[in-house]
Each structure stands twice: as C-alpha cells, then as structure tokens.
Amino acid sequence: MNFLSIKKLFISVICTLLLMNQAMAADKVYRLTLAESWPTNFPVFGDTTKNMAKMAETMSNGRLKITIDSKNKHKAALGIFDMVRSGQYDMGHSASYYWKGKVPETLYFTTMPFGMTTPEQYAWFYFGDGMALMEKLYDKYDMLSFPGGNTGNQMGGWFKKEINSIDDLKGLKMRIPGFAGEVLAKLGAKPTNIPAGELYTALERNTIDALEWVGPSLDLRMGFHKIAPYYYTGWHEPATELQFLFNKKSWAKLPADLQEILRVAMRTAAYDMYIQSYHTSAENWATMASEYPNIKVKTFPQSVIDALKKANQELLAVEAENSPIAKEIQDSQSAYMKKARVWTEISDKAYLSN
Ligand code: CA
C-alpha cells in the first residue's frame, strides 16, 4: 500500500465517521417537559400546548418529544415561573402577568387595561419592540418567553349585582389578575387572583362577589352565568396573550434546527389559539344567549370607565418612576399604540360603524 492509498483510506474512514456522527445527531431524540397552568384537557388553552407539541414532533420527524404536565399533575398552577426557572421543567405555558408579584414588569407582556387590541399587540410583538423587550426582561431570570396564544378581547366579568357608580366598586371582592386588579384596588375594590379550578366555588360561596375569567369561549363551561347574571363588557384585558416560557439552559441544549421548529410551532399554535378563541366565543355566546335569556350584558357607566382610566394612568406613572425597564416598556407600548390606533380607527372601527 503506497502513501497515496493510505491517505485515501484514512480520508474515507474519517468521512464515514463524520457521516455516522451526523446521522446519530440527526436521529437523536430530544425530550422536553412542559408544565401548564391549566387543569387536564382544559379547552382552548390546553389545546394550544397539545397543538404546539404535536407540530414540533411531526416537523422534527420525531426528534422533539414534549411531555405536558397539567396542573393536576404538578399541583402548582401559579408556580410555572419558578419551576421553569429552576429547571424542574424545560418549558411552561401560562400567562406573564401571573408573575407580577415576583417581577412587576412581567405584566406588560400579557395585556394592559385600555391597552392594545390583539392585532395591534401582535404587530408590536413581532414588528415593533415587543419581542426584544420581553427577551431583555426574561433574560435576567435565565428564561425565554414567547407569545403563547391570544384570547382576544375579554369580557369584563360576571357580577352578582349591577355596577351603577364607582361606589358599587368599594369593597367589591373580585377575582381579577394583572394590572387591572391594581386599578380596581385603587378605586376601593378588593381584587384577588384564584386559579381556574377554584373559581366557581369561590363565587358560589361568596368568597368573591364578582370575577372575570375570559369570555364566552371559556366562561360557558364554568357555569358562572348560573350564579352571577350581569355580564359586563371589557376594559381590562383587550388582548390577553398567554406565554410559552423556556429555561435558557434547556433551550441552549437544542440544535439550531430544532430551536427553529419550536419557534415556528409556538408561533403557529399561538395564532391558532387566537382564531380558536374567536370561533369558540361566537359559538358559545349563541348557546348562552339562547339557553340562558336571563344573562344581562352590560357596559360599565362612563363615570366608572373614566375613573378606571384615571386610576390606570396614575398607577402606570408610579410603575414607570420605580423601574427604568417598566418605563421603557410603557413608552414602547404607548408610542406603538398611538400609531397603530389611528389605523384601527380608520379601518376596523370605521368599517364596523357602517
Ligand atoms: Ca381574564
């Protein structure tokens, strides 16, 4: 065997080894665990995690397998932030504003009272500064956050008594999360956050006087209309975006193609949820309106809306003063909304007033 043949043989062995290595990497199955805030088989929200996991597995030809644990399994509906941060789970599906008690600035990435509508907010996330600001904030906690599905404009909630003035809000015990809870507290109400599974009992036993959950898409099955007949239109959650949370170390372990597959699966599942929410709300509202004619749809009096707006602005100013990143996010959102809203006014709003 001459030198050239040995060299050829050597090169061919190296090439074979490299190809084998590549083939092994391409076959390697990555298993991820996901904890969601919702009970097992919860409609719409739970469909979103299953949809995302199924797309990721199919698109990766079986190389990505995601196990979903519902609240029934991990028992910590509002513990997703901690469980993903610590690495107990690789991923989570929840809502960013649930973490306001730990990191106040997280609440801006779900929805804001009197804030952007869903199309405006998606435009801000993907074409404005939304994604970059969310990454900047969650990076401090070694996590990534991605939009996780939108409910669309939410209803203002179920009330046992009519709200005729701001005096009716004083002492009102209401389940309402996010910044809206703080706005109501400023007007004398007593807001609280209670996980989905405990809401009906809390309302029935008068632990709370009122609650907001989502809208017809998810409210119908909860049965609130049987115990609280006043269904108010929304002001507090015009564009509630859920969240896929990711532990940064778990993300870094994935090859670039699987990261991209996950990005696409999460983004598609998020958009699917927005459309599913719209469809389910339309269907369920038709059912509610025909089967429960005692439901009274109400809009808060203008004096109440004005007081809520004023309290909202005052609280935002305090948050901006206390935190430079809160100010940065608020400035970005208000500048974006100002521009986008002019377009909304002359497009959708004008069309709807035809
Ligand atoms: Ca809600």
PDB file of N, CA and C in Angstrom, residues 39 106 178 283 297 304 320 329:
ATOM      1  N   PRO A  39     -55.866  22.989  34.171  1.00  0.00           N
ATOM      2  CA  PRO A  39     -56.228  21.607  34.516  1.00  0.00           C
ATOM      3  C   PRO A  39     -56.134  20.699  33.268  1.00  0.00           C
ATOM      4  N   THR A 106     -43.245  41.948  34.397  1.00  0.00           N
ATOM      5  CA  THR A 106     -43.720  40.847  33.542  1.00  0.00           C
ATOM      6  C   THR A 106     -45.148  41.095  33.054  1.00  0.00           C
ATOM      7  N   GLY A 178     -53.524  40.639  37.075  1.00  0.00           N
ATOM      8  CA  GLY A 178     -52.824  41.645  36.274  1.00  0.00           C
ATOM      9  C   GLY A 178     -52.961  43.051  36.834  1.00  0.00           C
ATOM     10  N   GLU A 283     -69.560  30.683  18.972  1.00  0.00           N
ATOM     11  CA  GLU A 283     -70.436  29.506  19.162  1.00  0.00           C
ATOM     12  C   GLU A 283     -71.063  29.520  20.557  1.00  0.00           C
ATOM     13  N   VAL A 297     -76.230  41.478  29.470  1.00  0.00           N
ATOM     14  CA  VAL A 297     -74.963  42.075  29.022  1.00  0.00           C
ATOM     15  C   VAL A 297     -74.996  43.568  29.333  1.00  0.00           C
ATOM     16  N   VAL A 304     -67.711  55.308  35.586  1.00  0.00           N
ATOM     17  CA  VAL A 304     -66.844  54.232  36.100  1.00  0.00           C
ATOM     18  C   VAL A 304     -65.644  54.045  35.174  1.00  0.00           C
ATOM     19  N   ALA A 320     -43.624  53.444  36.265  1.00  0.00           N
ATOM     20  CA  ALA A 320     -42.542  53.969  35.412  1.00  0.00           C
ATOM     21  C   ALA A 320     -41.485  54.673  36.251  1.00  0.00           C
ATOM     22  N   ILE A 329     -40.733  49.832  28.641  1.00  0.00           N
ATOM     23  CA  ILE A 329     -41.805  49.027  28.042  1.00  0.00           C
ATOM     24  C   ILE A 329     -43.055  49.885  27.834  1.00  0.00           C
TER      25      ILE A 329
END
